[in-house]
mmCIF file of C-alpha atoms and ligand atoms in Angstrom:
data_model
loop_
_atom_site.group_PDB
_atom_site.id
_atom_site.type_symbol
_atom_site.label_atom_id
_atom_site.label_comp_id
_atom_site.label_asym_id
_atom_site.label_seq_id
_atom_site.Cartn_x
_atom_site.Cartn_y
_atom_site.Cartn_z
ATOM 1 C CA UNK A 1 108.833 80.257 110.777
ATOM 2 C CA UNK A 2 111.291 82.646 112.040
ATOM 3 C CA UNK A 3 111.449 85.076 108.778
ATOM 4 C CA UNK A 4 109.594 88.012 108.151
ATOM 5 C CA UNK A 5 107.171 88.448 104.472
ATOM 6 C CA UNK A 6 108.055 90.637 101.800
ATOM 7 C CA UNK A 7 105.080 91.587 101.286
ATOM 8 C CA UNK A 8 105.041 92.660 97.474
ATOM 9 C CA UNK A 9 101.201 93.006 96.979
ATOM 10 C CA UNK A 10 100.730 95.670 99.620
ATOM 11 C CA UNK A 11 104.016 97.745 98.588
ATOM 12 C CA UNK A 12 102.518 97.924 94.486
ATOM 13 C CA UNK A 13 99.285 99.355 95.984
ATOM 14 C CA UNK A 14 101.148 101.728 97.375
ATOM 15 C CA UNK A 15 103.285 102.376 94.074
ATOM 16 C CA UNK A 16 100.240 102.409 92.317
ATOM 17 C CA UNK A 17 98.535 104.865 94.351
ATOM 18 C CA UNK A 18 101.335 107.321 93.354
ATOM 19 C CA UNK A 19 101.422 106.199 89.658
ATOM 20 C CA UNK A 20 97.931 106.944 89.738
ATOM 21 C CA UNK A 21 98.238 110.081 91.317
ATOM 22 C CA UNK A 22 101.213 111.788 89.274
ATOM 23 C CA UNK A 23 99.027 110.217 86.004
ATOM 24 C CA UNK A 24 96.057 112.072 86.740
ATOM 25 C CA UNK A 25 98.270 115.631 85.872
ATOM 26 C CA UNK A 26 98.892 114.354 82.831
ATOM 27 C CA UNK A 27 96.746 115.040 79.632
ATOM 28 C CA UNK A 28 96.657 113.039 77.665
ATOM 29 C CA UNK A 29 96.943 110.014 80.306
ATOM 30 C CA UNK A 30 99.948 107.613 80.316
ATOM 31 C CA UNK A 31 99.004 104.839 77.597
ATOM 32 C CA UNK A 32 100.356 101.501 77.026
ATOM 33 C CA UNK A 33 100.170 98.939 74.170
ATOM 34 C CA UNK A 34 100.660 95.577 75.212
ATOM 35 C CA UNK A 35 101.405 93.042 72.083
ATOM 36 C CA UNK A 36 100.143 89.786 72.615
ATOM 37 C CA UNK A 37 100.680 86.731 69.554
ATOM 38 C CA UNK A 38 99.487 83.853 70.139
ATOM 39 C CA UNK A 39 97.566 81.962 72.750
ATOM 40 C CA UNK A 40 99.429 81.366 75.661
ATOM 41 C CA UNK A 41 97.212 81.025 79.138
ATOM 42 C CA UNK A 42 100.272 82.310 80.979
ATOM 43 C CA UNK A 43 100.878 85.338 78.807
ATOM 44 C CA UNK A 44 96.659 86.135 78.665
ATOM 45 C CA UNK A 45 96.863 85.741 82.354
ATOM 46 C CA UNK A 46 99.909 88.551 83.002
ATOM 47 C CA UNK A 47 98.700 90.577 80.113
ATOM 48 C CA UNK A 48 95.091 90.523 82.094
ATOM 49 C CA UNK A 49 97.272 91.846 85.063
ATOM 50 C CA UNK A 50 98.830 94.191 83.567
ATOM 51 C CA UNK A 51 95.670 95.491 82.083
ATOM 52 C CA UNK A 52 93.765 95.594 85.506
ATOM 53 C CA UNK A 53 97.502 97.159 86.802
ATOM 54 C CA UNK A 54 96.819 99.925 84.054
ATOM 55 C CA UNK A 55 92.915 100.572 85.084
ATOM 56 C CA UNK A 56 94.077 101.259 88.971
ATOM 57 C CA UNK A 57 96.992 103.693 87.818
ATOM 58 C CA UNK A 58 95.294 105.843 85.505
ATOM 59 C CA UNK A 59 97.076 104.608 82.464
ATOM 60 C CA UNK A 60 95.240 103.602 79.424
ATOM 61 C CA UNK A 61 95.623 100.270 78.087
ATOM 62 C CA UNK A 62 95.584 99.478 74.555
ATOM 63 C CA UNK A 63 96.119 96.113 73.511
ATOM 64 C CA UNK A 64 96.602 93.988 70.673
ATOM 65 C CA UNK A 65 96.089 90.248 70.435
ATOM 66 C CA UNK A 66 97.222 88.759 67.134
ATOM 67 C CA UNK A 67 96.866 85.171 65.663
ATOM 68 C CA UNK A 68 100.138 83.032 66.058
ATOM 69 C CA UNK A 69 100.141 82.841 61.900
ATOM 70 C CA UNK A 70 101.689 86.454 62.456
ATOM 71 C CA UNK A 71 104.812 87.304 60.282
ATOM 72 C CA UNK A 72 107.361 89.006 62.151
ATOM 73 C CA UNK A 73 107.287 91.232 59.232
ATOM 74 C CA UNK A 74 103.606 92.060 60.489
ATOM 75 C CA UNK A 75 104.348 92.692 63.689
ATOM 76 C CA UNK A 76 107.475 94.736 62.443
ATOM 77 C CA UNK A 77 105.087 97.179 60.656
ATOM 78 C CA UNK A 78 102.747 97.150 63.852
ATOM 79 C CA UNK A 79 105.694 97.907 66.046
ATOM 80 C CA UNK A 80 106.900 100.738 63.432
ATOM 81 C CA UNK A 81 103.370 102.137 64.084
ATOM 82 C CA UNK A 82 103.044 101.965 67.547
ATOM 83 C CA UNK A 83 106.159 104.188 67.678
ATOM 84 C CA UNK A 84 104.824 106.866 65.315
ATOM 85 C CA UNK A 85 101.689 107.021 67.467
ATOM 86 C CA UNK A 86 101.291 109.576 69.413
ATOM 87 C CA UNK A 87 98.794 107.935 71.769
ATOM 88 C CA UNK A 88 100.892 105.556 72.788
ATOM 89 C CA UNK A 89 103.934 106.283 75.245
ATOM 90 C CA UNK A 90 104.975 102.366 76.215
ATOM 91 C CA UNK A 91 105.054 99.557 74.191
ATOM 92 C CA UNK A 92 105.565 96.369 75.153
ATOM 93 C CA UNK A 93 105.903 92.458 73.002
ATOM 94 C CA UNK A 94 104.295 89.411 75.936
ATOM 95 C CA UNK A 95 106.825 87.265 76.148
ATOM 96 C CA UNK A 96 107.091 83.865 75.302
ATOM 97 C CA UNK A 97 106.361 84.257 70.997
ATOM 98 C CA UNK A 98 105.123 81.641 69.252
ATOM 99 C CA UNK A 99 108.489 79.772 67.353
ATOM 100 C CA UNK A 100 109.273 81.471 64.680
ATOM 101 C CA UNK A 101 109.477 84.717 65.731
ATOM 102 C CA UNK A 102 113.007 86.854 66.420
ATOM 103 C CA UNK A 103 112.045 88.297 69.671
ATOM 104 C CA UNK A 104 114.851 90.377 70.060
ATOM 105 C CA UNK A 105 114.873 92.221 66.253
ATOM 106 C CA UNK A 106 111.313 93.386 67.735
ATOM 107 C CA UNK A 107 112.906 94.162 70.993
ATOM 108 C CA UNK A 108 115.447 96.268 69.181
ATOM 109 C CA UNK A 109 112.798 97.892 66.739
ATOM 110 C CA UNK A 110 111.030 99.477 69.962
ATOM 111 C CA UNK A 111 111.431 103.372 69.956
ATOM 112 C CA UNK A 112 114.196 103.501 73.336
ATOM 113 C CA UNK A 113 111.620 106.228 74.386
ATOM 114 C CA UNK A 114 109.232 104.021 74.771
ATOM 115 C CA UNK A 115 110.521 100.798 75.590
ATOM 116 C CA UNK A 116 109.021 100.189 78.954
ATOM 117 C CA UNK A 117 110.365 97.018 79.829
ATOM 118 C CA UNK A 118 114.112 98.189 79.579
ATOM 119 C CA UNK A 119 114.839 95.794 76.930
ATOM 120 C CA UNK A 120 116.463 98.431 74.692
ATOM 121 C CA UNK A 121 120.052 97.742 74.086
ATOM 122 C CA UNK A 122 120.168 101.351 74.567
ATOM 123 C CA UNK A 123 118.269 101.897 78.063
ATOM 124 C CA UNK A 124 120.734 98.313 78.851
ATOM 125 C CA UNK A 125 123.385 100.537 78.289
ATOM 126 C CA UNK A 126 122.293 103.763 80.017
ATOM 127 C CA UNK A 127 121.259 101.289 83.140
ATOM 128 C CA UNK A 128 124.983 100.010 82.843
ATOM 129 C CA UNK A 129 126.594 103.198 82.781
ATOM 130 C CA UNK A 130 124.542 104.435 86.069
ATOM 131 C CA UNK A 131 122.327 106.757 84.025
ATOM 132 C CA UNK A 132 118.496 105.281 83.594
ATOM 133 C CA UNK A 133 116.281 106.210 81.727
ATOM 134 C CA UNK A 134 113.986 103.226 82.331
ATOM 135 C CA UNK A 135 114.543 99.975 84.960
ATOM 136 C CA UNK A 136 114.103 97.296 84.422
ATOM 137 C CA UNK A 137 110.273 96.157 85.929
ATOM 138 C CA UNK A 138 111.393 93.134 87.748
ATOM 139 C CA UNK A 139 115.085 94.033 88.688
ATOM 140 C CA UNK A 140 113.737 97.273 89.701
ATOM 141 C CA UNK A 141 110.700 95.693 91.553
ATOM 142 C CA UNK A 142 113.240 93.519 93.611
ATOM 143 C CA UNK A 143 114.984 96.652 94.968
ATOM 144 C CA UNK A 144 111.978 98.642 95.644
ATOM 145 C CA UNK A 145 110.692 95.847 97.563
ATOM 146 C CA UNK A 146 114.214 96.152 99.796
ATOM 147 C CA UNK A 147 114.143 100.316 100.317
ATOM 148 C CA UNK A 148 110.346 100.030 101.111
ATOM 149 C CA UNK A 149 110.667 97.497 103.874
ATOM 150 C CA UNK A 150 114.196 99.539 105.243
ATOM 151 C CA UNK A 151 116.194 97.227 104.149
ATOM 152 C CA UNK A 152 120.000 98.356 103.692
ATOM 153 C CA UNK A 153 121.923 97.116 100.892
ATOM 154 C CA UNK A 154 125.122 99.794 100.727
ATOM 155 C CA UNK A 155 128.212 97.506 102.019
ATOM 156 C CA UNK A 156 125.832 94.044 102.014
ATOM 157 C CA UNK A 157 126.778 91.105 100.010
ATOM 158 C CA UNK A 158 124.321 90.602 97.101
ATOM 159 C CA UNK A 159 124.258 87.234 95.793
ATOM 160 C CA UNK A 160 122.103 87.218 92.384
ATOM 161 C CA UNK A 161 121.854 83.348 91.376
ATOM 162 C CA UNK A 162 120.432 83.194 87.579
ATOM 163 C CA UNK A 163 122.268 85.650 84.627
ATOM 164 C CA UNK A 164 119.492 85.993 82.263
ATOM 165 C CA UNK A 165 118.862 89.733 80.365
ATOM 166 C CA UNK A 166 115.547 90.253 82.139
ATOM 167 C CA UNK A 167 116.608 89.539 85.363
ATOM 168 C CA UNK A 168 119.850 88.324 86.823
ATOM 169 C CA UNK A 169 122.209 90.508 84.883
ATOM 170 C CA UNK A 170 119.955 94.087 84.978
ATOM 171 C CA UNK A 171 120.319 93.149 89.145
ATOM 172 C CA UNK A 172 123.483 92.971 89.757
ATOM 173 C CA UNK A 173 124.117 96.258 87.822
ATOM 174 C CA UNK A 174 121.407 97.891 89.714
ATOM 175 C CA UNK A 175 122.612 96.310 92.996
ATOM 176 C CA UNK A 176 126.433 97.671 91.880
ATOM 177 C CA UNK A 177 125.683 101.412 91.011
ATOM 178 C CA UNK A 178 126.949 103.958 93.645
ATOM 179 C CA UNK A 179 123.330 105.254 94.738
ATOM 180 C CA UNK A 180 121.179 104.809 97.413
ATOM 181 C CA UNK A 181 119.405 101.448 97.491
ATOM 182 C CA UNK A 182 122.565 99.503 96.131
ATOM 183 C CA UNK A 183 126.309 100.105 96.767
ATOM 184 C CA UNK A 184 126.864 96.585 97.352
ATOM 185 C CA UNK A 185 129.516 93.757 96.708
ATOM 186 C CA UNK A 186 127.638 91.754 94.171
ATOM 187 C CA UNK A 187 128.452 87.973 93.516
ATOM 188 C CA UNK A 188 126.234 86.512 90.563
ATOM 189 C CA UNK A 189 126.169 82.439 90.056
ATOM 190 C CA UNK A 190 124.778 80.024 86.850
ATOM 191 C CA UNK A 191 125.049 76.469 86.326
ATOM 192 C CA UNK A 192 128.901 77.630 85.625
ATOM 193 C CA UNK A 193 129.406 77.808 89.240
ATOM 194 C CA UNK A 194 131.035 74.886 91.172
ATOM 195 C CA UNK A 195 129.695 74.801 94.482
ATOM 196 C CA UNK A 196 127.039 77.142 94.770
ATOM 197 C CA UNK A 197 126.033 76.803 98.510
ATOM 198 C CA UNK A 198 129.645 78.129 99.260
ATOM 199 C CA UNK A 199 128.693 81.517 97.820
ATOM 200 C CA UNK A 200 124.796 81.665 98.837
ATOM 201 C CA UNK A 201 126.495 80.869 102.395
ATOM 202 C CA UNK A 202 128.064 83.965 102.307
ATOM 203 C CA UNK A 203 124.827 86.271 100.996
ATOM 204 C CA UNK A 204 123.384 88.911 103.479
ATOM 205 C CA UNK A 205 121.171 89.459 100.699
ATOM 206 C CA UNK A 206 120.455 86.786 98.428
ATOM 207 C CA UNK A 207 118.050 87.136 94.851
ATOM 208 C CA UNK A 208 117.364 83.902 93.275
ATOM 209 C CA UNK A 209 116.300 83.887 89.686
ATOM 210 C CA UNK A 210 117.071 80.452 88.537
ATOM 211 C CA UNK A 211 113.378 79.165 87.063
ATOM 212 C CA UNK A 212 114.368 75.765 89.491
ATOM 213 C CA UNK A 213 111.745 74.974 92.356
ATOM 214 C CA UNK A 214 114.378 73.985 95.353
ATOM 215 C CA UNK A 215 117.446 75.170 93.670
ATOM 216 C CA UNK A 216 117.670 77.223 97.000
ATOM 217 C CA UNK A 217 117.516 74.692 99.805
ATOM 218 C CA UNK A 218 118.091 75.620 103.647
ATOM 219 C CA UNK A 219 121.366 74.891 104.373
ATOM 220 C CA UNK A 220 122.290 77.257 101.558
ATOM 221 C CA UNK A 221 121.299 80.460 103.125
ATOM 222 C CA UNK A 222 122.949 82.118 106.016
ATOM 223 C CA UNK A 223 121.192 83.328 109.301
ATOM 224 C CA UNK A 224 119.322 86.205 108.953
ATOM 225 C CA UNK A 225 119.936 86.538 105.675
ATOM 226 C CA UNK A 226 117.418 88.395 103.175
ATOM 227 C CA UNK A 227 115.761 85.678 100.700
ATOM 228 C CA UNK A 228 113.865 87.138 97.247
ATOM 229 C CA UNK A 229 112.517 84.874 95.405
ATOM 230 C CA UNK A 230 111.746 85.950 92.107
ATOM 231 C CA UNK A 231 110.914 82.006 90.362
ATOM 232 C CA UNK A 232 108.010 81.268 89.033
ATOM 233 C CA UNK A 233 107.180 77.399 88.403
ATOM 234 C CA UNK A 234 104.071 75.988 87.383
ATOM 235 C CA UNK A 235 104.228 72.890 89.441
ATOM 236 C CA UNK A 236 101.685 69.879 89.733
ATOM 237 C CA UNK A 237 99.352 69.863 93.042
ATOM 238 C CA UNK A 238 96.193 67.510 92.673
ATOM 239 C CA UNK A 239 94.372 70.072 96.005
ATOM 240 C CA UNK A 240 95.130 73.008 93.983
ATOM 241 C CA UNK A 241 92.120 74.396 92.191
ATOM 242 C CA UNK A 242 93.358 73.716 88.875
ATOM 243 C CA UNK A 243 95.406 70.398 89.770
ATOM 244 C CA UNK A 244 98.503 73.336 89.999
ATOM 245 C CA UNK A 245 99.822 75.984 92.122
ATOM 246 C CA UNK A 246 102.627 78.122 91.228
ATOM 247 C CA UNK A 247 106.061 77.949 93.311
ATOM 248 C CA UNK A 248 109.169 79.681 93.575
ATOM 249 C CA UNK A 249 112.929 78.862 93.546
ATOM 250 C CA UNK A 250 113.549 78.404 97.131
ATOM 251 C CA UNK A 251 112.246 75.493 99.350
ATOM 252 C CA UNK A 252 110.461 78.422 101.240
ATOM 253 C CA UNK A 253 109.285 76.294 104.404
ATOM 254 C CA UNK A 254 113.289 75.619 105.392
ATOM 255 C CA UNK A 255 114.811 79.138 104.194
ATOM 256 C CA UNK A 256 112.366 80.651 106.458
ATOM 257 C CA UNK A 257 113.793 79.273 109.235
ATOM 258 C CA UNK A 258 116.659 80.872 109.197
ATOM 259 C CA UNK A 259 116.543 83.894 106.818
ATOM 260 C CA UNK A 260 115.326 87.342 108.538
ATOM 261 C CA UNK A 261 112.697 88.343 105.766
ATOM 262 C CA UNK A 262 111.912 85.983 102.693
ATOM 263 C CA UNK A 263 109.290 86.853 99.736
ATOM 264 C CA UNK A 264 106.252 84.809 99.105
ATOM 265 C CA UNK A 265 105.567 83.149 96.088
ATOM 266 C CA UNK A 266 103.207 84.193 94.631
ATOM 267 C CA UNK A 267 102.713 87.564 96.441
ATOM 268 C CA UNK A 268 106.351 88.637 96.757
ATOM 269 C CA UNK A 269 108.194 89.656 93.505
ATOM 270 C CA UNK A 270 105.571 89.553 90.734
ATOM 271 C CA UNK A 271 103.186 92.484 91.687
ATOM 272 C CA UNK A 272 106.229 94.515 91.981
ATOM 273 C CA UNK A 273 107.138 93.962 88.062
ATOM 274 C CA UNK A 274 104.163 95.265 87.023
ATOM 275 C CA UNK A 275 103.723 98.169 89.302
ATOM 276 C CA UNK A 276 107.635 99.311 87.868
ATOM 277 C CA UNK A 277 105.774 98.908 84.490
ATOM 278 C CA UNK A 278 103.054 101.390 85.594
ATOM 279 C CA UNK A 279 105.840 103.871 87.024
ATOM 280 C CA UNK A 280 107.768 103.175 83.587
ATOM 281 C CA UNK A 281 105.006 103.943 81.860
ATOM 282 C CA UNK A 282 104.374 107.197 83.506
ATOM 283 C CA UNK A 283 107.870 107.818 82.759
ATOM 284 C CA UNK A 284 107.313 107.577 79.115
ATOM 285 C CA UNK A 285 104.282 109.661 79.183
ATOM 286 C CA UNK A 286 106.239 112.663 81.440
ATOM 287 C CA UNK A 287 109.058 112.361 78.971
ATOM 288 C CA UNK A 288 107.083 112.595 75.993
ATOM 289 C CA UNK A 289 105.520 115.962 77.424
ATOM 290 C CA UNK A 290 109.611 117.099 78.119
ATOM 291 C CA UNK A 291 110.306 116.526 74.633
ATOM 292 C CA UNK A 292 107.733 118.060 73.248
HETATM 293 P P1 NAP B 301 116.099 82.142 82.455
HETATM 294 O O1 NAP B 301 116.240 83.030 81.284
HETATM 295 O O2 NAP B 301 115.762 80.695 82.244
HETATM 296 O O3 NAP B 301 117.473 82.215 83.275
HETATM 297 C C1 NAP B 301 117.708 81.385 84.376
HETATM 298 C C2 NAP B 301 119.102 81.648 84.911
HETATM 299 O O4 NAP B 301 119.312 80.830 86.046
HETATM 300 C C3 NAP B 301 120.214 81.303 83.910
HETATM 301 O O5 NAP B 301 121.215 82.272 83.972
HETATM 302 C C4 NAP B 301 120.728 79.941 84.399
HETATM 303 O O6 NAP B 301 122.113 79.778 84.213
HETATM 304 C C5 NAP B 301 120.470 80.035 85.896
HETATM 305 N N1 NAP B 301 120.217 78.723 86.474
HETATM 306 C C6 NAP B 301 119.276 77.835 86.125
HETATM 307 N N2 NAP B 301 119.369 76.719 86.892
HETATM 308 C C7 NAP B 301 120.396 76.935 87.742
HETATM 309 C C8 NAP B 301 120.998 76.153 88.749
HETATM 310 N N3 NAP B 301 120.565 74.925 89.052
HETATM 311 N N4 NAP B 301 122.057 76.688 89.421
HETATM 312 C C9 NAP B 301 122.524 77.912 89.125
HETATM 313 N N5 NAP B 301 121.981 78.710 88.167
HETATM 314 C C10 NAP B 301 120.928 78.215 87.481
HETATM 315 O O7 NAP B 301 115.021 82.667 83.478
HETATM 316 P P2 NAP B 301 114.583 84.183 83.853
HETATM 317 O O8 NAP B 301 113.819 84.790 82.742
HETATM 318 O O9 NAP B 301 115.736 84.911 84.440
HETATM 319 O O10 NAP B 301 113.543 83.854 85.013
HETATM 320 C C11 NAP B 301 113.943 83.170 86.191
HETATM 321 C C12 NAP B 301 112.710 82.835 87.001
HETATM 322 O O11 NAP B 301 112.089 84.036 87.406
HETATM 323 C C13 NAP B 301 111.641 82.039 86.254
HETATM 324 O O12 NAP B 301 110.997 81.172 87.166
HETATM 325 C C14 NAP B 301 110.670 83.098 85.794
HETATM 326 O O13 NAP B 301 109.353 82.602 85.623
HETATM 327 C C15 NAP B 301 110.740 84.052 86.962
HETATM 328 N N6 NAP B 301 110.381 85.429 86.640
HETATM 329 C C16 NAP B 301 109.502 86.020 87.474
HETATM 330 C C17 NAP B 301 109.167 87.330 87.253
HETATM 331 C C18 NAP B 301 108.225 87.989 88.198
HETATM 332 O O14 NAP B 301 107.780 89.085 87.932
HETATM 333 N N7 NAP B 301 107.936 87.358 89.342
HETATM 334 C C19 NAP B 301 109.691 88.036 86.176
HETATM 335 C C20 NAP B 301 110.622 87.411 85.346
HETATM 336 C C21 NAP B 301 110.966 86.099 85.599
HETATM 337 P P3 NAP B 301 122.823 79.697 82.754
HETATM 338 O O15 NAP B 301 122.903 81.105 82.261
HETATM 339 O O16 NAP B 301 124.148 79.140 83.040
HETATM 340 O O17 NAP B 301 121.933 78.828 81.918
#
């Protein structure tokens, strides 16, 4: 292996650290509701992340698991609530919801002020037009990662592979602005594209977000290229502990070959999503007091 790690767990201790010491001027302390429906293992295992996240940042954690028979008129009201609480600065709904349930009209019923995970169509919009309030946590994660580890992205090609609204999309408009950490030329593929190696090819830096082990194979990266992987799969592996092991969206053992620095998987991108959630989550708290 010729590439060097991202290493994402040791940069969120370090973001962390500073959450943790910017929370402890606050009174009260940073707070944030996390609503879980439902019974997921995946979503009980990143809300118990999150929660442990919140206990090293010095951000209180109040959350609320509800039965998958919720209405989303119940969790409506509860959202409606959380909003007029004053205890509570972020608020944010676990993703996947049991079927049913309108994810987005709850996304959208989210006070802006203290939508954390920059799901708002408003904070979409503000992050569009250059002028944040929040970032979004993994997006935002993927760029700290860069700046922390000197990486330069002004004048780079960024290829973004993947489009969805939590990740692809919010990253190429981050990796567009005109601000330190981005000024780049920013290409962004989907299954739309014909002939997707001819653009990866081309990436200096190059984010894949597709939710496709392999969809990144060797040939498709170019020497000394940057590789994040932000994919998460849940694949089959009868030595893993649990007869599975999570991978990402690049065959990692080839791209690092040839790529200059390449995130692990796990390790790489997903402690940096919720350490932007503990900085957002400050946010919310410092803006509450500005308000005021
Ligand atoms: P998503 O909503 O399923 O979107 C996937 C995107 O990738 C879509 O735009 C899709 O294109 C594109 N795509 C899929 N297969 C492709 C292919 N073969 N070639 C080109 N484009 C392809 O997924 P997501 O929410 O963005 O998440 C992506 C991955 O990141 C998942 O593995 C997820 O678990 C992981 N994730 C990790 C974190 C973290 O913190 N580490 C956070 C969020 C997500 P179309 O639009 O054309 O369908």
């Amino acid at each position: 292996m010729s590439a060097q790690l991202l290493d994402g767990k040791a940069a969120s201790a370090a973001i962390r650290r500073e959450v943790l010491s910017r929370a402890q001027c606050l009174s009260p302390a940073p707070s944030l509701c996390a609503v879980l429906v439902g019974d997921d293992p995946a979503s009980a295992l990143y809300v118990r992340n999150k929660e442990r996240a919140c206990a090293e940042s010095g951000i209180r954690s109040v959350f609320r698991r509800l039965p998958s028979s919720t209405t989303q008129a119940e969790l409506l009201e509860l959202v409606r609530e959380l909003n007029a609480d004053p205890d509570v600065d972020g608020i944010l709904v676990q993703s996947p919801l049991p079927r049913g349930l309108n994810e987005t009209e709850l996304v959208n019923a989210i006070s802006p002020w203290k939508d954390v995970d920059c799901f708002h169509p408003e904070n979409v919009g503000l992050l569009v037009a250059g002028t944040p309030r929040f970032l979004p946590c993994t997006p935002a994660g993927v760029q700290r990662l860069l700046v922390l580890n000197s990486i330069e992205t002004a004048g780079k090609h960024v290829v973004v592979v993947g489009r969805s609204n939590i990740v692809g999309k919010p990253m190429a408009n981050i990796m567009l602005q005109k601000a330190s950490g981005a000024n780049a030329t920013v290409t962004v593929c989907h299954t739309g594209t014909r002939d997707m190696g001819y653009y990866t090819r081309q990436a200096d830096i190059l984010i894949v977000a597709a939710g496709r082990p392999n969809v990144i194979t060797g040939d498709m990266v170019k020497a000394g290229a940057v590789v994040v992987d932000v994919g998460m799969n849940e694949v089959e592996d009868a030595s893993a502990p649990r007869g599975k092991r999570f991978v990402g969206d690049v065959d990692f053992g080839a791209a690092s070959e040839v790529a200059s620095w390449i995130t692990p998987v796990p390790g790489g991108v997903g402690p940096m999503t919720v350490a932007i959630l503990m900085e957002n989550t400050l946010r919310a708290a410092e803006l509450r007091d500005m308000r005021r």
